[in-house]
Amino acid sequence: MTINSINRRSRIVAVVLLTLLGTAVSMNAGAQDTSVPASTTWNGLKGDVFGQKVIGPADNIISIEAPKRAEDAAIVPVDLHFKTDAKTGRIKAVTLIVDENPAPVAAVFTFGKDAGVTHLATRLRVNAYSYVRAIAETEDGKLHMTETFVKASGGCSAPAMKNQAEAMASLGKMKLRVFPTNAPGTEPMTRATEMQLMIRHPNNSGLQMDQITRYYIPPHFIQGLTVSQGDRLIMSMEGGISISEDPNFRFEFDAKPGEDVKVEAADTKGKKFQDEWPLESSSL
């Protein structure tokens, strides 16, 4: 082997080593990007949703909880907790956003003036590694944001848990559970905690494929929801494709004994659903 061939071989080995090193650095950088994500999507999105309004920090007014890595991207639990601040006033509305979803605005919740809602939980579809954000609007007109990062993928296109025939057969059926604060034998309930509302609906995102026909299932989801007690509003929702199949909501509010709870909902095909429950009989 000549000196020239040895030198040429050494150069080739050096180039290969540098290439491998560059690939390793690139892969490591990519791993860091998913673990410490930028807010590029949000920076381009927030103006479309909130215009020129300033969005401030949470300031303990709102907090969010969600799994860091979801077990099922189509059913990601999200918990929101609210606190009333004497300076800012009560929370009037909350916008729930999943940055990387095809339709990022998952839902907008509006609360009744004297509803006293302090907790709200639901389940979301998350389509890619993404921040999940909750932006609260307080009575003084200011916006306060909290966020958490969720590792999940494919939630918006995940197959439905039920076939379409089964889903349509139970479409719009509702169930209400109320968990009373008061222990048995104490004074009548004056506050209901973790009221749970469940609605049977496929909430099709438009990105799911029928496993038999291989065609995409058209979007069909609950777009409007109102919960009231007597003649007062507890909360309303404008929903989108990011709310999971069979929408489920748990919330805490200031209940009034002796007044029925009424729920009205409407979907994107114009179908309307409603039900009503006596609060005491539902909670005992």
mmCIF file with all atom_site columns, C-alpha atoms in Angstrom, residues 8-189:
data_model
loop_
_atom_site.group_PDB
_atom_site.id
_atom_site.type_symbol
_atom_site.label_atom_id
_atom_site.label_alt_id
_atom_site.label_comp_id
_atom_site.label_asym_id
_atom_site.label_entity_id
_atom_site.label_seq_id
_atom_site.pdbx_PDB_ins_code
_atom_site.Cartn_x
_atom_site.Cartn_y
_atom_site.Cartn_z
_atom_site.occupancy
_atom_site.B_iso_or_equiv
_atom_site.pdbx_formal_charge
_atom_site.auth_seq_id
_atom_site.auth_comp_id
_atom_site.auth_asym_id
_atom_site.auth_atom_id
_atom_site.pdbx_PDB_model_num
ATOM 1   C CA . ARG A 1 8   ? -6.498  9.017  0.776  1.00 0.00 ? 8   ARG A CA 1
ATOM 2   C CA . ARG A 1 9   ? -7.969  6.319  3.000  1.00 0.00 ? 9   ARG A CA 1
ATOM 3   C CA . SER A 1 10  ? -7.305  8.430  6.089  1.00 0.00 ? 10  SER A CA 1
ATOM 4   C CA . ARG A 1 11  ? -9.141  11.371 4.514  1.00 0.00 ? 11  ARG A CA 1
ATOM 5   C CA . ILE A 1 12  ? -12.133 9.133  3.699  1.00 0.00 ? 12  ILE A CA 1
ATOM 6   C CA . VAL A 1 13  ? -12.268 7.815  7.252  1.00 0.00 ? 13  VAL A CA 1
ATOM 7   C CA . ALA A 1 14  ? -12.087 11.366 8.574  1.00 0.00 ? 14  ALA A CA 1
ATOM 8   C CA . VAL A 1 15  ? -14.971 12.475 6.345  1.00 0.00 ? 15  VAL A CA 1
ATOM 9   C CA . VAL A 1 16  ? -17.095 9.493  7.456  1.00 0.00 ? 16  VAL A CA 1
ATOM 10  C CA . LEU A 1 17  ? -16.388 10.239 11.116 1.00 0.00 ? 17  LEU A CA 1
ATOM 11  C CA . LEU A 1 18  ? -17.289 13.907 10.660 1.00 0.00 ? 18  LEU A CA 1
ATOM 12  C CA . THR A 1 19  ? -20.506 12.917 8.859  1.00 0.00 ? 19  THR A CA 1
ATOM 13  C CA . LEU A 1 20  ? -21.490 10.545 11.659 1.00 0.00 ? 20  LEU A CA 1
ATOM 14  C CA . LEU A 1 21  ? -20.670 13.181 14.253 1.00 0.00 ? 21  LEU A CA 1
ATOM 15  C CA . GLY A 1 22  ? -22.795 15.744 12.394 1.00 0.00 ? 22  GLY A CA 1
ATOM 16  C CA . THR A 1 23  ? -25.706 13.285 12.216 1.00 0.00 ? 23  THR A CA 1
ATOM 17  C CA . ALA A 1 24  ? -25.455 12.563 15.945 1.00 0.00 ? 24  ALA A CA 1
ATOM 18  C CA . VAL A 1 25  ? -25.431 16.291 16.751 1.00 0.00 ? 25  VAL A CA 1
ATOM 19  C CA . SER A 1 26  ? -28.435 16.837 14.466 1.00 0.00 ? 26  SER A CA 1
ATOM 20  C CA . MET A 1 27  ? -30.374 13.979 16.081 1.00 0.00 ? 27  MET A CA 1
ATOM 21  C CA . ASN A 1 28  ? -29.541 15.295 19.536 1.00 0.00 ? 28  ASN A CA 1
ATOM 22  C CA . ALA A 1 29  ? -30.707 18.773 18.564 1.00 0.00 ? 29  ALA A CA 1
ATOM 23  C CA . GLY A 1 30  ? -33.948 17.297 17.259 1.00 0.00 ? 30  GLY A CA 1
ATOM 24  C CA . ALA A 1 31  ? -34.480 15.461 20.543 1.00 0.00 ? 31  ALA A CA 1
ATOM 25  C CA . GLN A 1 32  ? -33.943 18.705 22.423 1.00 0.00 ? 32  GLN A CA 1
ATOM 26  C CA . ASP A 1 33  ? -36.479 20.450 20.191 1.00 0.00 ? 33  ASP A CA 1
ATOM 27  C CA . THR A 1 34  ? -39.222 18.004 21.226 1.00 0.00 ? 34  THR A CA 1
ATOM 28  C CA . SER A 1 35  ? -38.347 18.181 24.916 1.00 0.00 ? 35  SER A CA 1
ATOM 29  C CA . VAL A 1 36  ? -37.922 21.962 25.076 1.00 0.00 ? 36  VAL A CA 1
ATOM 30  C CA . PRO A 1 37  ? -40.262 23.212 22.329 1.00 0.00 ? 37  PRO A CA 1
ATOM 31  C CA . ALA A 1 38  ? -40.404 26.724 20.963 1.00 0.00 ? 38  ALA A CA 1
ATOM 32  C CA . SER A 1 39  ? -43.627 28.732 20.833 1.00 0.00 ? 39  SER A CA 1
ATOM 33  C CA . THR A 1 40  ? -43.355 29.509 17.115 1.00 0.00 ? 40  THR A CA 1
ATOM 34  C CA . THR A 1 41  ? -46.833 28.212 16.293 1.00 0.00 ? 41  THR A CA 1
ATOM 35  C CA . TRP A 1 42  ? -48.403 30.146 19.158 1.00 0.00 ? 42  TRP A CA 1
ATOM 36  C CA . ASN A 1 43  ? -46.670 33.377 18.173 1.00 0.00 ? 43  ASN A CA 1
ATOM 37  C CA . GLY A 1 44  ? -48.264 33.112 14.733 1.00 0.00 ? 44  GLY A CA 1
ATOM 38  C CA . LEU A 1 45  ? -51.620 32.009 16.093 1.00 0.00 ? 45  LEU A CA 1
ATOM 39  C CA . LYS A 1 46  ? -52.438 34.314 18.992 1.00 0.00 ? 46  LYS A CA 1
ATOM 40  C CA . GLY A 1 47  ? -53.146 37.344 16.817 1.00 0.00 ? 47  GLY A CA 1
ATOM 41  C CA . ASP A 1 48  ? -55.749 35.405 14.841 1.00 0.00 ? 48  ASP A CA 1
ATOM 42  C CA . VAL A 1 49  ? -57.581 34.449 18.034 1.00 0.00 ? 49  VAL A CA 1
ATOM 43  C CA . PHE A 1 50  ? -57.141 37.496 20.286 1.00 0.00 ? 50  PHE A CA 1
ATOM 44  C CA . GLY A 1 51  ? -56.153 40.277 17.911 1.00 0.00 ? 51  GLY A CA 1
ATOM 45  C CA . GLN A 1 52  ? -53.966 42.940 19.505 1.00 0.00 ? 52  GLN A CA 1
ATOM 46  C CA . LYS A 1 53  ? -55.017 42.151 23.087 1.00 0.00 ? 53  LYS A CA 1
ATOM 47  C CA . VAL A 1 54  ? -52.163 41.750 25.551 1.00 0.00 ? 54  VAL A CA 1
ATOM 48  C CA . ILE A 1 55  ? -51.991 38.266 27.074 1.00 0.00 ? 55  ILE A CA 1
ATOM 49  C CA . GLY A 1 56  ? -50.480 38.300 30.543 1.00 0.00 ? 56  GLY A CA 1
ATOM 50  C CA . PRO A 1 57  ? -49.278 35.519 32.863 1.00 0.00 ? 57  PRO A CA 1
ATOM 51  C CA . ALA A 1 58  ? -51.629 33.276 34.832 1.00 0.00 ? 58  ALA A CA 1
ATOM 52  C CA . ASP A 1 59  ? -50.991 35.159 38.118 1.00 0.00 ? 59  ASP A CA 1
ATOM 53  C CA . ASN A 1 60  ? -52.560 32.245 40.065 1.00 0.00 ? 60  ASN A CA 1
ATOM 54  C CA . ILE A 1 61  ? -55.918 33.077 38.482 1.00 0.00 ? 61  ILE A CA 1
ATOM 55  C CA . ILE A 1 62  ? -55.907 29.960 36.301 1.00 0.00 ? 62  ILE A CA 1
ATOM 56  C CA . SER A 1 63  ? -53.903 26.727 36.308 1.00 0.00 ? 63  SER A CA 1
ATOM 57  C CA . ILE A 1 64  ? -53.814 23.704 34.000 1.00 0.00 ? 64  ILE A CA 1
ATOM 58  C CA . GLU A 1 65  ? -53.012 20.020 34.489 1.00 0.00 ? 65  GLU A CA 1
ATOM 59  C CA . ALA A 1 66  ? -52.489 17.420 31.756 1.00 0.00 ? 66  ALA A CA 1
ATOM 60  C CA . PRO A 1 67  ? -50.285 14.337 31.359 1.00 0.00 ? 67  PRO A CA 1
ATOM 61  C CA . LYS A 1 68  ? -46.751 15.025 30.107 1.00 0.00 ? 68  LYS A CA 1
ATOM 62  C CA . ARG A 1 69  ? -47.037 11.978 27.846 1.00 0.00 ? 69  ARG A CA 1
ATOM 63  C CA . ALA A 1 70  ? -50.575 10.916 26.948 1.00 0.00 ? 70  ALA A CA 1
ATOM 64  C CA . GLU A 1 71  ? -51.612 7.274  27.133 1.00 0.00 ? 71  GLU A CA 1
ATOM 65  C CA . ASP A 1 72  ? -54.163 7.862  24.382 1.00 0.00 ? 72  ASP A CA 1
ATOM 66  C CA . ALA A 1 73  ? -53.785 10.897 22.102 1.00 0.00 ? 73  ALA A CA 1
ATOM 67  C CA . ALA A 1 74  ? -57.516 10.810 21.315 1.00 0.00 ? 74  ALA A CA 1
ATOM 68  C CA . ILE A 1 75  ? -58.524 11.104 24.991 1.00 0.00 ? 75  ILE A CA 1
ATOM 69  C CA . VAL A 1 76  ? -56.155 13.453 26.798 1.00 0.00 ? 76  VAL A CA 1
ATOM 70  C CA . PRO A 1 77  ? -57.531 14.635 30.173 1.00 0.00 ? 77  PRO A CA 1
ATOM 71  C CA . VAL A 1 78  ? -57.173 18.351 30.892 1.00 0.00 ? 78  VAL A CA 1
ATOM 72  C CA . ASP A 1 79  ? -58.014 19.961 34.255 1.00 0.00 ? 79  ASP A CA 1
ATOM 73  C CA . LEU A 1 80  ? -58.449 23.689 34.775 1.00 0.00 ? 80  LEU A CA 1
ATOM 74  C CA . HIS A 1 81  ? -58.687 25.388 38.164 1.00 0.00 ? 81  HIS A CA 1
ATOM 75  C CA . PHE A 1 82  ? -59.807 28.985 38.684 1.00 0.00 ? 82  PHE A CA 1
ATOM 76  C CA . LYS A 1 83  ? -59.416 31.513 41.490 1.00 0.00 ? 83  LYS A CA 1
ATOM 77  C CA . THR A 1 84  ? -61.328 34.759 41.891 1.00 0.00 ? 84  THR A CA 1
ATOM 78  C CA . ASP A 1 85  ? -59.110 37.768 42.431 1.00 0.00 ? 85  ASP A CA 1
ATOM 79  C CA . ALA A 1 86  ? -60.577 40.890 44.061 1.00 0.00 ? 86  ALA A CA 1
ATOM 80  C CA . LYS A 1 87  ? -58.475 43.047 41.774 1.00 0.00 ? 87  LYS A CA 1
ATOM 81  C CA . THR A 1 88  ? -59.342 41.444 38.430 1.00 0.00 ? 88  THR A CA 1
ATOM 82  C CA . GLY A 1 89  ? -62.814 40.117 39.270 1.00 0.00 ? 89  GLY A CA 1
ATOM 83  C CA . ARG A 1 90  ? -64.250 36.760 38.303 1.00 0.00 ? 90  ARG A CA 1
ATOM 84  C CA . ILE A 1 91  ? -63.300 34.754 35.205 1.00 0.00 ? 91  ILE A CA 1
ATOM 85  C CA . LYS A 1 92  ? -65.823 35.449 32.441 1.00 0.00 ? 92  LYS A CA 1
ATOM 86  C CA . ALA A 1 93  ? -64.502 33.059 29.789 1.00 0.00 ? 93  ALA A CA 1
ATOM 87  C CA . VAL A 1 94  ? -61.729 30.570 29.064 1.00 0.00 ? 94  VAL A CA 1
ATOM 88  C CA . THR A 1 95  ? -60.320 29.678 25.646 1.00 0.00 ? 95  THR A CA 1
ATOM 89  C CA . LEU A 1 96  ? -58.694 26.242 25.380 1.00 0.00 ? 96  LEU A CA 1
ATOM 90  C CA . ILE A 1 97  ? -56.068 25.917 22.628 1.00 0.00 ? 97  ILE A CA 1
ATOM 91  C CA . VAL A 1 98  ? -53.933 23.038 21.311 1.00 0.00 ? 98  VAL A CA 1
ATOM 92  C CA . ASP A 1 99  ? -51.183 24.762 19.306 1.00 0.00 ? 99  ASP A CA 1
ATOM 93  C CA . GLU A 1 100 ? -50.376 21.996 16.825 1.00 0.00 ? 100 GLU A CA 1
ATOM 94  C CA . ASN A 1 101 ? -53.904 20.723 16.145 1.00 0.00 ? 101 ASN A CA 1
ATOM 95  C CA . PRO A 1 102 ? -55.407 21.301 12.662 1.00 0.00 ? 102 PRO A CA 1
ATOM 96  C CA . ALA A 1 103 ? -58.029 23.502 14.344 1.00 0.00 ? 103 ALA A CA 1
ATOM 97  C CA . PRO A 1 104 ? -56.123 24.866 17.379 1.00 0.00 ? 104 PRO A CA 1
ATOM 98  C CA . VAL A 1 105 ? -59.076 26.425 19.245 1.00 0.00 ? 105 VAL A CA 1
ATOM 99  C CA . ALA A 1 106 ? -60.544 23.419 21.059 1.00 0.00 ? 106 ALA A CA 1
ATOM 100 C CA . ALA A 1 107 ? -63.313 25.285 22.872 1.00 0.00 ? 107 ALA A CA 1
ATOM 101 C CA . VAL A 1 108 ? -64.387 28.595 24.348 1.00 0.00 ? 108 VAL A CA 1
ATOM 102 C CA . PHE A 1 109 ? -66.194 28.357 27.699 1.00 0.00 ? 109 PHE A CA 1
ATOM 103 C CA . THR A 1 110 ? -68.282 31.234 29.030 1.00 0.00 ? 110 THR A CA 1
ATOM 104 C CA . PHE A 1 111 ? -69.406 31.272 32.677 1.00 0.00 ? 111 PHE A CA 1
ATOM 105 C CA . GLY A 1 112 ? -72.551 32.716 34.237 1.00 0.00 ? 112 GLY A CA 1
ATOM 106 C CA . LYS A 1 113 ? -72.146 35.829 36.375 1.00 0.00 ? 113 LYS A CA 1
ATOM 107 C CA . ASP A 1 114 ? -73.017 34.127 39.665 1.00 0.00 ? 114 ASP A CA 1
ATOM 108 C CA . ALA A 1 115 ? -72.168 30.533 38.705 1.00 0.00 ? 115 ALA A CA 1
ATOM 109 C CA . GLY A 1 116 ? -68.990 30.460 40.795 1.00 0.00 ? 116 GLY A CA 1
ATOM 110 C CA . VAL A 1 117 ? -67.240 27.889 38.578 1.00 0.00 ? 117 VAL A CA 1
ATOM 111 C CA . THR A 1 118 ? -63.870 27.028 40.126 1.00 0.00 ? 118 THR A CA 1
ATOM 112 C CA . HIS A 1 119 ? -62.941 23.824 38.288 1.00 0.00 ? 119 HIS A CA 1
ATOM 113 C CA . LEU A 1 120 ? -63.460 22.482 34.776 1.00 0.00 ? 120 LEU A CA 1
ATOM 114 C CA . ALA A 1 121 ? -62.152 19.263 33.243 1.00 0.00 ? 121 ALA A CA 1
ATOM 115 C CA . THR A 1 122 ? -62.607 17.741 29.813 1.00 0.00 ? 122 THR A CA 1
ATOM 116 C CA . ARG A 1 123 ? -60.852 15.423 27.334 1.00 0.00 ? 123 ARG A CA 1
ATOM 117 C CA . LEU A 1 124 ? -59.030 16.543 24.189 1.00 0.00 ? 124 LEU A CA 1
ATOM 118 C CA . ARG A 1 125 ? -57.573 15.140 21.001 1.00 0.00 ? 125 ARG A CA 1
ATOM 119 C CA . VAL A 1 126 ? -53.894 16.080 20.581 1.00 0.00 ? 126 VAL A CA 1
ATOM 120 C CA . ASN A 1 127 ? -52.539 15.584 17.076 1.00 0.00 ? 127 ASN A CA 1
ATOM 121 C CA . ALA A 1 128 ? -48.812 16.241 17.638 1.00 0.00 ? 128 ALA A CA 1
ATOM 122 C CA . TYR A 1 129 ? -46.388 17.169 20.416 1.00 0.00 ? 129 TYR A CA 1
ATOM 123 C CA . SER A 1 130 ? -47.938 20.445 21.487 1.00 0.00 ? 130 SER A CA 1
ATOM 124 C CA . TYR A 1 131 ? -48.536 23.087 24.077 1.00 0.00 ? 131 TYR A CA 1
ATOM 125 C CA . VAL A 1 132 ? -52.055 23.027 25.486 1.00 0.00 ? 132 VAL A CA 1
ATOM 126 C CA . ARG A 1 133 ? -53.028 26.525 26.596 1.00 0.00 ? 133 ARG A CA 1
ATOM 127 C CA . ALA A 1 134 ? -55.857 28.017 28.636 1.00 0.00 ? 134 ALA A CA 1
ATOM 128 C CA . ILE A 1 135 ? -56.455 31.754 28.353 1.00 0.00 ? 135 ILE A CA 1
ATOM 129 C CA . ALA A 1 136 ? -58.804 33.270 30.921 1.00 0.00 ? 136 ALA A CA 1
ATOM 130 C CA . GLU A 1 137 ? -60.618 36.569 30.441 1.00 0.00 ? 137 GLU A CA 1
ATOM 131 C CA . THR A 1 138 ? -61.413 38.334 33.714 1.00 0.00 ? 138 THR A CA 1
ATOM 132 C CA . GLU A 1 139 ? -64.063 40.962 34.418 1.00 0.00 ? 139 GLU A CA 1
ATOM 133 C CA . ASP A 1 140 ? -61.576 43.780 33.973 1.00 0.00 ? 140 ASP A CA 1
ATOM 134 C CA . GLY A 1 141 ? -61.116 42.663 30.350 1.00 0.00 ? 141 GLY A CA 1
ATOM 135 C CA . LYS A 1 142 ? -57.568 41.338 30.805 1.00 0.00 ? 142 LYS A CA 1
ATOM 136 C CA . LEU A 1 143 ? -56.284 37.992 29.517 1.00 0.00 ? 143 LEU A CA 1
ATOM 137 C CA . HIS A 1 144 ? -54.258 35.546 31.618 1.00 0.00 ? 144 HIS A CA 1
ATOM 138 C CA . MET A 1 145 ? -52.571 32.470 30.148 1.00 0.00 ? 145 MET A CA 1
ATOM 139 C CA . THR A 1 146 ? -51.276 29.189 31.489 1.00 0.00 ? 146 THR A CA 1
ATOM 140 C CA . GLU A 1 147 ? -49.893 26.304 29.447 1.00 0.00 ? 147 GLU A CA 1
ATOM 141 C CA . THR A 1 148 ? -48.474 22.794 29.615 1.00 0.00 ? 148 THR A CA 1
ATOM 142 C CA . PHE A 1 149 ? -46.637 20.665 27.062 1.00 0.00 ? 149 PHE A CA 1
ATOM 143 C CA . VAL A 1 150 ? -48.170 17.311 26.079 1.00 0.00 ? 150 VAL A CA 1
ATOM 144 C CA . LYS A 1 151 ? -46.366 14.573 24.154 1.00 0.00 ? 151 LYS A CA 1
ATOM 145 C CA . ALA A 1 152 ? -49.007 12.887 22.004 1.00 0.00 ? 152 ALA A CA 1
ATOM 146 C CA . SER A 1 153 ? -49.583 12.297 18.297 1.00 0.00 ? 153 SER A CA 1
ATOM 147 C CA . GLY A 1 154 ? -52.351 11.243 15.934 1.00 0.00 ? 154 GLY A CA 1
ATOM 148 C CA . GLY A 1 155 ? -55.261 12.115 18.218 1.00 0.00 ? 155 GLY A CA 1
ATOM 149 C CA . CYS A 1 156 ? -57.336 13.922 15.590 1.00 0.00 ? 156 CYS A CA 1
ATOM 150 C CA . SER A 1 157 ? -57.090 11.073 13.078 1.00 0.00 ? 157 SER A CA 1
ATOM 151 C CA . ALA A 1 158 ? -57.375 8.172  15.550 1.00 0.00 ? 158 ALA A CA 1
ATOM 152 C CA . PRO A 1 159 ? -60.220 5.738  14.675 1.00 0.00 ? 159 PRO A CA 1
ATOM 153 C CA . ALA A 1 160 ? -63.426 6.155  16.651 1.00 0.00 ? 160 ALA A CA 1
ATOM 154 C CA . MET A 1 161 ? -63.976 3.763  19.540 1.00 0.00 ? 161 MET A CA 1
ATOM 155 C CA . LYS A 1 162 ? -67.438 2.866  18.206 1.00 0.00 ? 162 LYS A CA 1
ATOM 156 C CA . ASN A 1 163 ? -68.578 2.136  14.667 1.00 0.00 ? 163 ASN A CA 1
ATOM 157 C CA . GLN A 1 164 ? -70.705 4.825  13.064 1.00 0.00 ? 164 GLN A CA 1
ATOM 158 C CA . ALA A 1 165 ? -73.966 2.859  13.273 1.00 0.00 ? 165 ALA A CA 1
ATOM 159 C CA . GLU A 1 166 ? -73.539 2.336  17.009 1.00 0.00 ? 166 GLU A CA 1
ATOM 160 C CA . ALA A 1 167 ? -72.575 5.984  17.527 1.00 0.00 ? 167 ALA A CA 1
ATOM 161 C CA . MET A 1 168 ? -75.617 7.263  15.636 1.00 0.00 ? 168 MET A CA 1
ATOM 162 C CA . ALA A 1 169 ? -77.969 4.950  17.546 1.00 0.00 ? 169 ALA A CA 1
ATOM 163 C CA . SER A 1 170 ? -77.092 6.639  20.851 1.00 0.00 ? 170 SER A CA 1
ATOM 164 C CA . LEU A 1 171 ? -76.525 10.138 19.439 1.00 0.00 ? 171 LEU A CA 1
ATOM 165 C CA . GLY A 1 172 ? -77.212 12.930 21.931 1.00 0.00 ? 172 GLY A CA 1
ATOM 166 C CA . LYS A 1 173 ? -77.998 10.774 24.961 1.00 0.00 ? 173 LYS A CA 1
ATOM 167 C CA . MET A 1 174 ? -76.882 12.497 28.163 1.00 0.00 ? 174 MET A CA 1
ATOM 168 C CA . LYS A 1 175 ? -76.005 11.457 31.672 1.00 0.00 ? 175 LYS A CA 1
ATOM 169 C CA . LEU A 1 176 ? -75.476 13.725 34.678 1.00 0.00 ? 176 LEU A CA 1
ATOM 170 C CA . ARG A 1 177 ? -73.735 12.858 37.926 1.00 0.00 ? 177 ARG A CA 1
ATOM 171 C CA . VAL A 1 178 ? -73.495 15.239 40.869 1.00 0.00 ? 178 VAL A CA 1
ATOM 172 C CA . PHE A 1 179 ? -71.106 14.631 43.748 1.00 0.00 ? 179 PHE A CA 1
ATOM 173 C CA . PRO A 1 180 ? -72.380 16.528 46.827 1.00 0.00 ? 180 PRO A CA 1
ATOM 174 C CA . THR A 1 181 ? -70.029 18.320 49.169 1.00 0.00 ? 181 THR A CA 1
ATOM 175 C CA . ASN A 1 182 ? -72.104 17.673 52.265 1.00 0.00 ? 182 ASN A CA 1
ATOM 176 C CA . ALA A 1 183 ? -71.791 14.397 54.139 1.00 0.00 ? 183 ALA A CA 1
ATOM 177 C CA . PRO A 1 184 ? -74.926 12.341 54.869 1.00 0.00 ? 184 PRO A CA 1
ATOM 178 C CA . GLY A 1 185 ? -76.951 13.770 57.764 1.00 0.00 ? 185 GLY A CA 1
ATOM 179 C CA . THR A 1 186 ? -75.619 17.307 57.443 1.00 0.00 ? 186 THR A CA 1
ATOM 180 C CA . GLU A 1 187 ? -77.352 20.442 56.141 1.00 0.00 ? 187 GLU A CA 1
ATOM 181 C CA . PRO A 1 188 ? -78.853 20.327 52.627 1.00 0.00 ? 188 PRO A CA 1
ATOM 182 C CA . MET A 1 189 ? -76.416 20.817 49.790 1.00 0.00 ? 189 MET A CA 1
#
